[in-house]
Amino acid sequence: MKALCIVTGRGIGGDAMTALNIARALEKKGVECEFALDPTAPGLLFKKHGITWYKTSIPQAGGHAATKATMGKAAFRTFKAVLGVSKLCKKVKPDVVVGVIGGGAVVGCLGALVARLPSVGILITPMDANICTKITTNVALPESNLFQLESAELEKLNTKKAYSPINPEVIVGDKDKALSKMPEGYDPTIPTVLFSSGSTLFEKMAQGVEKLGESQIDANILVVGDPLEEDYLKYFKSEKVFYLGYIDWIRDLYKLIDVAVVTDDGMMIHEAMACNIPVVALLGVKYGRYHNLAAVFNGAVLEAELENLETVLEDAFKGMGEMKLNASKYGADVLNSADDIAEMIYNRIPLNK
């Protein structure tokens, strides 16, 4: 049995990790997984794992930040892209197509429809929800506007909801390994705060680092991610700030973290829940997006704007014990999410396969 995953994005961040984690769970069920990315995607995460991929056009409209103009341009490219995915399906001959997020979900599921193959859409944006729910079976992740609908409403849309699929091994880190990689000046006797907007460091997150570095909070401030612009490094002048760059040992780092300041979306909030780490979600980091994940993970996630970040972080320190307990209530379901999604996809494969 074979699944073809059509993956949006650059193949280095959350979209790619979502696809890889679903694939790992599918492979445990005996399903071979292959991947396709846009020709412009560097695919660094796949390269790191020794995975090759097919190249096919996967237009993007900008996700939650899509405008009428970007959606119009993407729509113009989508027709040709759908035909490209359909052609790829005939070459690869998968038993099921998995369209992963945004443009990947749209062209993946439409291409499968043209190729007369079953598909599953992994949804997080208004556009993929609008299109994919009309044509196939879907999984709505917490960033999707569908996630907080009642089950009866989702059933009408042929959609189920699930937490973002993480690698269960994320909880198996080594604190000593992380300590050995800490820069000079790191103080293990005081709290440690992680700042990250994912594999890419966005400016507002870097500004949050600067703001906390200038505050009276006594803590190590660790920053991870490849800056979108090298100029963002100017925000890291405080002696309390330690910029680690793009790392591949995040599971070890989680063992040092007392509070994680991350974006209101994606994989890292879920990983923090699995590791029982309290979260402060810095809002509006990625083009003004808002997903209300504080409601999804009630009591374990606090929301902050740049202006009140210091105050909210102090609240997180004061309520750390209760926040950790609340995070632990979600951890098991988050850890099982990849297997749950894989089961939904597996059930789409024709019985005679």
mmCIF file of C-alpha atoms in Angstrom:
data_model
loop_
_atom_site.group_PDB
_atom_site.id
_atom_site.type_symbol
_atom_site.label_atom_id
_atom_site.label_comp_id
_atom_site.label_asym_id
_atom_site.label_seq_id
_atom_site.Cartn_x
_atom_site.Cartn_y
_atom_site.Cartn_z
ATOM 1 C CA MET A 1 0.000 0.000 0.000
ATOM 2 C CA LYS A 2 1.219 3.475 -0.828
ATOM 3 C CA ALA A 3 0.302 7.044 0.128
ATOM 4 C CA LEU A 4 1.394 10.131 -1.772
ATOM 5 C CA CYS A 5 1.653 13.247 0.421
ATOM 6 C CA ILE A 6 1.349 16.608 -1.362
ATOM 7 C CA VAL A 7 2.972 19.071 1.030
ATOM 8 C CA THR A 8 2.683 22.846 1.016
ATOM 9 C CA GLY A 9 5.486 25.191 2.064
ATOM 10 C CA ARG A 10 9.264 25.051 1.838
ATOM 11 C CA GLY A 11 9.807 21.626 3.318
ATOM 12 C CA ILE A 12 11.630 22.946 6.381
ATOM 13 C CA GLY A 13 8.962 23.812 8.960
ATOM 14 C CA GLY A 14 5.640 22.814 10.472
ATOM 15 C CA ASP A 15 3.917 21.782 7.247
ATOM 16 C CA ALA A 16 6.718 19.374 6.399
ATOM 17 C CA MET A 17 6.889 18.062 9.960
ATOM 18 C CA THR A 18 3.137 17.449 9.905
ATOM 19 C CA ALA A 19 3.563 15.344 6.765
ATOM 20 C CA LEU A 20 6.544 13.433 8.161
ATOM 21 C CA ASN A 21 4.810 12.628 11.435
ATOM 22 C CA ILE A 22 1.710 11.371 9.635
ATOM 23 C CA ALA A 23 3.935 9.289 7.352
ATOM 24 C CA ARG A 24 5.716 7.706 10.323
ATOM 25 C CA ALA A 25 2.356 6.661 11.746
ATOM 26 C CA LEU A 26 1.180 5.324 8.371
ATOM 27 C CA GLU A 27 4.359 3.308 7.927
ATOM 28 C CA LYS A 28 3.611 1.507 11.214
ATOM 29 C CA LYS A 29 0.421 0.322 9.494
ATOM 30 C CA GLY A 30 2.340 -0.986 6.488
ATOM 31 C CA VAL A 31 1.715 2.007 4.210
ATOM 32 C CA GLU A 32 4.691 3.226 2.179
ATOM 33 C CA CYS A 33 4.762 7.036 1.944
ATOM 34 C CA GLU A 34 6.154 9.258 -0.783
ATOM 35 C CA PHE A 35 6.195 13.044 -0.892
ATOM 36 C CA ALA A 36 5.819 15.918 -3.318
ATOM 37 C CA LEU A 37 6.886 19.534 -2.785
ATOM 38 C CA ASP A 38 6.790 22.665 -4.891
ATOM 39 C CA PRO A 39 9.851 22.979 -7.192
ATOM 40 C CA THR A 40 10.958 26.068 -5.237
ATOM 41 C CA ALA A 41 11.006 24.240 -1.874
ATOM 42 C CA PRO A 42 14.516 23.518 -0.505
ATOM 43 C CA GLY A 43 13.140 20.566 1.485
ATOM 44 C CA LEU A 44 15.832 20.752 4.167
ATOM 45 C CA LEU A 45 13.815 18.731 6.663
ATOM 46 C CA PHE A 46 13.390 15.912 4.144
ATOM 47 C CA LYS A 47 17.079 16.043 3.240
ATOM 48 C CA LYS A 48 17.974 15.747 6.901
ATOM 49 C CA HIS A 49 16.022 12.490 7.063
ATOM 50 C CA GLY A 50 17.457 11.180 3.791
ATOM 51 C CA ILE A 51 14.097 11.442 2.020
ATOM 52 C CA THR A 52 13.768 12.289 -1.666
ATOM 53 C CA TRP A 53 10.635 13.871 -3.092
ATOM 54 C CA TYR A 54 8.793 14.589 -6.309
ATOM 55 C CA LYS A 55 8.452 18.133 -7.602
ATOM 56 C CA THR A 56 5.054 19.470 -8.615
ATOM 57 C CA SER A 57 3.562 22.948 -8.521
ATOM 58 C CA ILE A 58 1.800 23.734 -5.221
ATOM 59 C CA PRO A 59 0.500 27.320 -5.311
ATOM 60 C CA GLN A 60 0.036 29.178 -2.029
ATOM 61 C CA ALA A 61 -2.343 32.043 -1.273
ATOM 62 C CA GLY A 62 -0.813 33.033 2.048
ATOM 63 C CA GLY A 63 -2.747 30.771 4.412
ATOM 64 C CA HIS A 64 -4.678 32.646 7.081
ATOM 65 C CA ALA A 65 -3.139 35.880 5.802
ATOM 66 C CA ALA A 66 -4.511 35.364 2.283
ATOM 67 C CA THR A 67 -6.019 38.368 0.532
ATOM 68 C CA LYS A 68 -8.366 38.511 -2.445
ATOM 69 C CA ALA A 69 -5.383 39.386 -4.624
ATOM 70 C CA THR A 70 -3.211 36.483 -3.463
ATOM 71 C CA MET A 71 -6.145 34.074 -3.660
ATOM 72 C CA GLY A 72 -6.868 35.237 -7.194
ATOM 73 C CA LYS A 73 -3.282 34.670 -8.273
ATOM 74 C CA ALA A 74 -3.207 31.266 -6.588
ATOM 75 C CA ALA A 75 -6.498 30.262 -8.216
ATOM 76 C CA PHE A 76 -5.061 31.117 -11.638
ATOM 77 C CA ARG A 77 -2.124 28.749 -10.990
ATOM 78 C CA THR A 78 -4.173 26.061 -9.273
ATOM 79 C CA PHE A 79 -5.836 24.624 -12.396
ATOM 80 C CA LYS A 80 -2.488 23.766 -13.967
ATOM 81 C CA ALA A 81 -1.167 22.532 -10.616
ATOM 82 C CA VAL A 82 -4.115 20.155 -10.194
ATOM 83 C CA LEU A 83 -3.381 18.620 -13.576
ATOM 84 C CA GLY A 84 0.261 18.279 -12.526
ATOM 85 C CA VAL A 85 -0.707 16.402 -9.356
ATOM 86 C CA SER A 86 -3.072 14.177 -11.349
ATOM 87 C CA LYS A 87 -0.245 13.351 -13.744
ATOM 88 C CA LEU A 88 2.054 12.608 -10.802
ATOM 89 C CA CYS A 89 -0.579 10.280 -9.324
ATOM 90 C CA LYS A 90 -0.640 8.269 -12.542
ATOM 91 C CA LYS A 91 3.150 7.963 -12.333
ATOM 92 C CA VAL A 92 3.385 7.066 -8.620
ATOM 93 C CA LYS A 93 0.184 4.978 -8.478
ATOM 94 C CA PRO A 94 -0.666 5.629 -4.807
ATOM 95 C CA ASP A 95 -3.616 3.975 -3.090
ATOM 96 C CA VAL A 96 -4.463 7.240 -1.309
ATOM 97 C CA VAL A 97 -3.397 10.886 -1.627
ATOM 98 C CA VAL A 98 -2.854 13.039 1.457
ATOM 99 C CA GLY A 99 -3.096 16.784 0.798
ATOM 100 C CA VAL A 100 -1.168 18.480 3.588
ATOM 101 C CA ILE A 101 -2.284 22.001 4.535
ATOM 102 C CA GLY A 102 -3.258 25.009 2.437
ATOM 103 C CA GLY A 103 -2.236 24.706 -1.201
ATOM 104 C CA GLY A 104 -1.012 21.158 -0.618
ATOM 105 C CA ALA A 105 -4.447 20.131 0.607
ATOM 106 C CA VAL A 106 -6.261 21.902 -2.238
ATOM 107 C CA VAL A 107 -4.207 20.695 -5.214
ATOM 108 C CA GLY A 108 -3.559 17.316 -3.603
ATOM 109 C CA CYS A 109 -7.225 16.511 -3.084
ATOM 110 C CA LEU A 110 -8.356 18.029 -6.393
ATOM 111 C CA GLY A 111 -5.576 16.213 -8.248
ATOM 112 C CA ALA A 112 -6.619 12.952 -6.618
ATOM 113 C CA LEU A 113 -10.211 13.624 -7.664
ATOM 114 C CA VAL A 114 -9.127 14.054 -11.288
ATOM 115 C CA ALA A 115 -7.018 10.885 -11.033
ATOM 116 C CA ARG A 116 -9.988 9.040 -9.454
ATOM 117 C CA LEU A 117 -8.125 8.217 -6.264
ATOM 118 C CA PRO A 118 -9.280 8.501 -2.653
ATOM 119 C CA SER A 119 -7.792 11.368 -0.687
ATOM 120 C CA VAL A 120 -7.669 13.000 2.742
ATOM 121 C CA GLY A 121 -7.162 16.715 3.289
ATOM 122 C CA ILE A 122 -5.222 17.956 6.325
ATOM 123 C CA LEU A 123 -6.742 21.383 6.905
ATOM 124 C CA ILE A 124 -5.746 24.567 8.714
ATOM 125 C CA THR A 125 -6.772 27.494 6.465
ATOM 126 C CA PRO A 126 -10.138 28.960 5.431
ATOM 127 C CA MET A 127 -9.331 28.250 1.773
ATOM 128 C CA ASP A 128 -8.514 24.552 2.200
ATOM 129 C CA ALA A 129 -11.606 24.153 4.406
ATOM 130 C CA ASN A 130 -13.819 25.806 1.800
ATOM 131 C CA ILE A 131 -12.618 23.602 -1.068
ATOM 132 C CA CYS A 132 -11.667 20.244 0.430
ATOM 133 C CA THR A 133 -14.818 19.755 2.506
ATOM 134 C CA LYS A 134 -16.791 19.770 -0.739
ATOM 135 C CA ILE A 135 -14.840 16.933 -2.355
ATOM 136 C CA THR A 136 -13.263 14.533 0.148
ATOM 137 C CA THR A 137 -12.657 13.296 3.689
ATOM 138 C CA ASN A 138 -10.711 15.724 5.888
ATOM 139 C CA VAL A 139 -8.934 16.235 9.184
ATOM 140 C CA ALA A 140 -9.217 19.701 10.751
ATOM 141 C CA LEU A 141 -6.212 20.715 12.862
ATOM 142 C CA PRO A 142 -6.606 23.256 15.699
ATOM 143 C CA GLU A 143 -5.653 26.259 13.515
ATOM 144 C CA SER A 144 -8.574 25.522 11.201
ATOM 145 C CA ASN A 145 -11.758 27.538 11.530
ATOM 146 C CA LEU A 146 -13.521 24.143 11.532
ATOM 147 C CA PHE A 147 -11.823 22.793 14.657
ATOM 148 C CA GLN A 148 -14.162 24.309 17.215
ATOM 149 C CA LEU A 149 -17.342 23.254 15.412
ATOM 150 C CA GLU A 150 -19.528 20.632 17.038
ATOM 151 C CA SER A 151 -19.038 17.029 15.922
ATOM 152 C CA ALA A 152 -22.458 16.930 14.216
ATOM 153 C CA GLU A 153 -21.552 19.933 12.059
ATOM 154 C CA LEU A 154 -18.181 18.421 11.180
ATOM 155 C CA GLU A 155 -19.816 15.140 10.219
ATOM 156 C CA LYS A 156 -21.887 16.971 7.606
ATOM 157 C CA LEU A 157 -18.610 18.258 6.164
ATOM 158 C CA ASN A 158 -17.085 14.750 6.141
ATOM 159 C CA THR A 159 -14.453 16.058 8.537
ATOM 160 C CA LYS A 160 -12.982 15.011 11.867
ATOM 161 C CA LYS A 161 -10.751 17.062 14.108
ATOM 162 C CA ALA A 162 -7.395 16.159 15.592
ATOM 163 C CA TYR A 163 -4.490 17.813 17.333
ATOM 164 C CA SER A 164 -1.436 18.485 15.185
ATOM 165 C CA PRO A 165 0.493 15.231 14.731
ATOM 166 C CA ILE A 166 3.770 15.329 16.628
ATOM 167 C CA ASN A 167 6.560 12.797 16.887
ATOM 168 C CA PRO A 168 5.977 10.967 20.189
ATOM 169 C CA GLU A 169 9.736 10.820 20.676
ATOM 170 C CA VAL A 170 9.702 14.548 21.412
ATOM 171 C CA ILE A 171 9.225 13.747 25.090
ATOM 172 C CA VAL A 172 12.391 11.609 25.185
ATOM 173 C CA GLY A 173 15.005 14.326 25.547
ATOM 174 C CA ASP A 174 18.255 14.526 27.480
ATOM 175 C CA LYS A 175 18.682 17.517 29.777
ATOM 176 C CA ASP A 176 22.419 16.938 30.163
ATOM 177 C CA LYS A 177 22.932 17.018 26.386
ATOM 178 C CA ALA A 178 21.088 20.319 26.209
ATOM 179 C CA LEU A 179 23.138 21.745 29.081
ATOM 180 C CA SER A 180 26.347 20.741 27.306
ATOM 181 C CA LYS A 181 25.316 22.876 24.327
ATOM 182 C CA MET A 182 24.432 26.003 26.291
ATOM 183 C CA PRO A 183 26.568 29.057 25.504
ATOM 184 C CA GLU A 184 28.851 30.644 28.086
ATOM 185 C CA GLY A 185 26.850 32.716 30.538
ATOM 186 C CA TYR A 186 23.849 30.397 30.736
ATOM 187 C CA ASP A 187 22.755 30.092 34.389
ATOM 188 C CA PRO A 188 21.031 26.772 35.243
ATOM 189 C CA THR A 189 19.956 28.118 38.648
ATOM 190 C CA ILE A 190 17.405 30.575 37.224
ATOM 191 C CA PRO A 191 14.321 29.966 35.023
ATOM 192 C CA THR A 192 14.740 29.383 31.281
ATOM 193 C CA VAL A 193 12.382 30.852 28.681
ATOM 194 C CA LEU A 194 12.301 29.639 25.083
ATOM 195 C CA PHE A 195 11.358 32.028 22.280
ATOM 196 C CA SER A 196 10.501 30.491 18.902
ATOM 197 C CA SER A 197 8.244 31.099 15.928
ATOM 198 C CA GLY A 198 9.179 27.730 14.428
ATOM 199 C CA SER A 199 11.957 26.946 11.992
ATOM 200 C CA THR A 200 11.835 30.584 10.820
ATOM 201 C CA LEU A 201 12.305 33.445 13.261
ATOM 202 C CA PHE A 202 9.852 36.286 12.567
ATOM 203 C CA GLU A 203 10.541 39.891 13.538
ATOM 204 C CA LYS A 204 7.806 40.296 16.146
ATOM 205 C CA MET A 205 9.140 37.282 18.041
ATOM 206 C CA ALA A 206 12.628 38.818 17.920
ATOM 207 C CA GLN A 207 11.152 42.076 19.233
ATOM 208 C CA GLY A 208 9.606 40.110 22.079
ATOM 209 C CA VAL A 209 13.060 38.772 22.913
ATOM 210 C CA GLU A 210 14.440 42.310 23.037
ATOM 211 C CA LYS A 211 11.579 43.487 25.238
ATOM 212 C CA LEU A 212 12.100 40.686 27.749
ATOM 213 C CA GLY A 213 15.867 41.152 27.630
ATOM 214 C CA GLU A 214 15.397 44.762 28.722
ATOM 215 C CA SER A 215 12.937 43.821 31.488
ATOM 216 C CA GLN A 216 13.585 43.052 35.149
ATOM 217 C CA ILE A 217 12.725 39.355 34.718
ATOM 218 C CA ASP A 218 15.656 37.229 35.877
ATOM 219 C CA ALA A 219 15.776 34.360 33.391
ATOM 220 C CA ASN A 220 17.807 32.762 30.621
ATOM 221 C CA ILE A 221 16.246 33.719 27.286
ATOM 222 C CA LEU A 222 16.897 31.109 24.584
ATOM 223 C CA VAL A 223 16.002 31.872 20.961
ATOM 224 C CA VAL A 224 15.781 29.310 18.156
ATOM 225 C CA GLY A 225 14.990 29.598 14.453
ATOM 226 C CA ASP A 226 16.577 30.853 11.251
ATOM 227 C CA PRO A 227 15.867 34.615 11.054
ATOM 228 C CA LEU A 228 13.719 35.728 8.151
ATOM 229 C CA GLU A 229 16.090 38.698 7.903
ATOM 230 C CA GLU A 230 19.629 38.740 9.311
ATOM 231 C CA ASP A 231 18.865 42.232 10.613
ATOM 232 C CA TYR A 232 16.705 40.671 13.333
ATOM 233 C CA LEU A 233 19.853 39.685 15.221
ATOM 234 C CA LYS A 234 20.069 43.312 16.372
ATOM 235 C CA TYR A 235 17.362 42.528 18.927
ATOM 236 C CA PHE A 236 19.580 40.095 20.842
ATOM 237 C CA LYS A 237 21.985 42.456 22.619
ATOM 238 C CA SER A 238 21.007 41.646 26.202
ATOM 239 C CA GLU A 239 23.376 39.433 28.194
ATOM 240 C CA LYS A 240 20.316 37.365 29.175
ATOM 241 C CA VAL A 241 19.666 36.411 25.533
ATOM 242 C CA PHE A 242 21.257 33.328 23.948
ATOM 243 C CA TYR A 243 20.609 32.877 20.221
ATOM 244 C CA LEU A 244 20.939 29.199 19.243
ATOM 245 C CA GLY A 245 19.918 29.488 15.573
ATOM 246 C CA TYR A 246 18.290 26.614 13.689
ATOM 247 C CA ILE A 247 18.704 23.473 15.820
ATOM 248 C CA ASP A 248 17.921 19.785 15.418
ATOM 249 C CA TRP A 249 18.008 18.930 19.162
ATOM 250 C CA ILE A 250 14.782 20.559 20.268
ATOM 251 C CA ARG A 251 13.673 17.505 22.280
ATOM 252 C CA ASP A 252 16.762 17.896 24.478
ATOM 253 C CA LEU A 253 16.156 21.631 24.786
ATOM 254 C CA TYR A 254 12.593 21.099 25.981
ATOM 255 C CA LYS A 255 14.026 19.437 29.091
ATOM 256 C CA LEU A 256 15.537 22.791 30.145
ATOM 257 C CA ILE A 257 12.517 24.978 29.453
ATOM 258 C CA ASP A 258 10.285 26.416 32.167
ATOM 259 C CA VAL A 259 8.054 28.491 29.853
ATOM 260 C CA ALA A 260 7.839 28.567 26.047
ATOM 261 C CA VAL A 261 6.953 31.787 24.217
ATOM 262 C CA VAL A 262 5.768 30.665 20.797
ATOM 263 C CA THR A 263 3.298 31.668 18.105
ATOM 264 C CA ASP A 264 -0.438 31.096 18.245
ATOM 265 C CA ASP A 265 -0.230 28.149 15.881
ATOM 266 C CA GLY A 266 1.513 25.008 14.887
ATOM 267 C CA MET A 267 3.676 22.228 16.106
ATOM 268 C CA MET A 268 5.532 23.826 18.996
ATOM 269 C CA ILE A 269 2.454 24.495 21.132
ATOM 270 C CA HIS A 270 1.523 20.834 20.724
ATOM 271 C CA GLU A 271 5.039 19.676 21.553
ATOM 272 C CA ALA A 272 4.992 21.887 24.647
ATOM 273 C CA MET A 273 1.727 20.287 25.762
ATOM 274 C CA ALA A 274 3.235 16.812 25.335
ATOM 275 C CA CYS A 275 6.233 17.910 27.429
ATOM 276 C CA ASN A 276 3.995 19.625 30.027
ATOM 277 C CA ILE A 277 5.562 23.035 29.373
ATOM 278 C CA PRO A 278 3.463 26.166 30.086
ATOM 279 C CA VAL A 279 3.037 28.341 26.995
ATOM 280 C CA VAL A 280 2.715 32.053 26.357
ATOM 281 C CA ALA A 281 1.370 32.568 22.842
ATOM 282 C CA LEU A 282 2.667 35.818 21.372
ATOM 283 C CA LEU A 283 -0.104 37.020 19.069
ATOM 284 C CA GLY A 284 0.148 38.443 15.563
ATOM 285 C CA VAL A 285 3.685 37.214 14.881
ATOM 286 C CA LYS A 286 2.927 35.672 11.483
ATOM 287 C CA TYR A 287 1.150 38.287 9.378
ATOM 288 C CA GLY A 288 -1.501 38.972 12.031
ATOM 289 C CA ARG A 289 -2.827 35.412 12.213
ATOM 290 C CA TYR A 290 -4.943 34.443 15.216
ATOM 291 C CA HIS A 291 -6.054 30.899 16.032
ATOM 292 C CA ASN A 292 -7.311 31.099 19.630
ATOM 293 C CA LEU A 293 -5.242 28.122 20.762
ATOM 294 C CA ALA A 294 -5.561 29.373 24.340
ATOM 295 C CA ALA A 295 -9.152 28.133 24.097
ATOM 296 C CA VAL A 296 -8.043 24.815 22.588
ATOM 297 C CA PHE A 297 -5.558 24.282 25.434
ATOM 298 C CA ASN A 298 -7.475 26.009 28.191
ATOM 299 C CA GLY A 299 -5.414 26.713 31.297
ATOM 300 C CA ALA A 300 -2.116 25.665 29.727
ATOM 301 C CA VAL A 301 -1.692 28.553 27.271
ATOM 302 C CA LEU A 302 -1.786 32.284 28.011
ATOM 303 C CA GLU A 303 -2.033 34.922 25.279
ATOM 304 C CA ALA A 304 0.149 38.024 25.107
ATOM 305 C CA GLU A 305 0.621 41.047 22.918
ATOM 306 C CA LEU A 306 4.069 42.555 22.584
ATOM 307 C CA GLU A 307 3.035 45.381 24.918
ATOM 308 C CA ASN A 308 2.065 43.156 27.867
ATOM 309 C CA LEU A 309 4.457 40.249 27.288
ATOM 310 C CA GLU A 310 6.431 40.849 30.500
ATOM 311 C CA THR A 311 3.269 40.915 32.643
ATOM 312 C CA VAL A 312 1.843 37.759 31.070
ATOM 313 C CA LEU A 313 5.154 35.947 31.448
ATOM 314 C CA GLU A 314 5.221 36.871 35.145
ATOM 315 C CA ASP A 315 1.711 35.397 35.432
ATOM 316 C CA ALA A 316 2.973 32.205 33.790
ATOM 317 C CA PHE A 317 5.819 31.947 36.314
ATOM 318 C CA LYS A 318 3.397 32.443 39.210
ATOM 319 C CA GLY A 319 0.942 29.852 37.889
ATOM 320 C CA MET A 320 3.525 27.434 36.504
ATOM 321 C CA GLY A 321 2.475 24.452 38.599
ATOM 322 C CA GLU A 322 -1.181 24.691 37.608
ATOM 323 C CA MET A 323 -0.299 25.358 33.952
ATOM 324 C CA LYS A 324 1.909 22.240 33.858
ATOM 325 C CA LEU A 325 -0.920 20.199 35.332
ATOM 326 C CA ASN A 326 -3.331 21.539 32.712
ATOM 327 C CA ALA A 327 -0.847 20.808 29.917
ATOM 328 C CA SER A 328 -0.587 17.214 31.127
ATOM 329 C CA LYS A 329 -4.341 16.813 30.563
ATOM 330 C CA TYR A 330 -3.817 17.339 26.821
ATOM 331 C CA GLY A 331 -0.491 15.547 26.471
ATOM 332 C CA ALA A 332 -1.750 11.987 25.906
ATOM 333 C CA ASP A 333 -4.219 13.013 23.179
ATOM 334 C CA VAL A 334 -1.556 15.110 21.458
ATOM 335 C CA LEU A 335 0.892 12.194 21.520
ATOM 336 C CA ASN A 336 -1.729 9.895 19.967
ATOM 337 C CA SER A 337 -2.801 12.347 17.279
ATOM 338 C CA ALA A 338 -0.497 11.073 14.512
ATOM 339 C CA ASP A 339 -1.823 7.536 14.967
ATOM 340 C CA ASP A 340 -5.419 8.801 14.987
ATOM 341 C CA ILE A 341 -4.892 10.679 11.706
ATOM 342 C CA ALA A 342 -3.093 7.696 10.164
ATOM 343 C CA GLU A 343 -6.080 5.501 11.026
ATOM 344 C CA MET A 344 -8.438 7.916 9.223
ATOM 345 C CA ILE A 345 -6.201 7.844 6.138
ATOM 346 C CA TYR A 346 -5.771 4.069 6.266
ATOM 347 C CA ASN A 347 -9.547 3.653 6.265
ATOM 348 C CA ARG A 348 -9.701 5.511 2.949
ATOM 349 C CA ILE A 349 -7.596 2.870 1.194
ATOM 350 C CA PRO A 350 -9.824 0.494 -0.785
ATOM 351 C CA LEU A 351 -10.379 -2.813 1.003
ATOM 352 C CA ASN A 352 -8.941 -4.883 -1.837
ATOM 353 C CA LYS A 353 -5.500 -3.263 -1.475
#
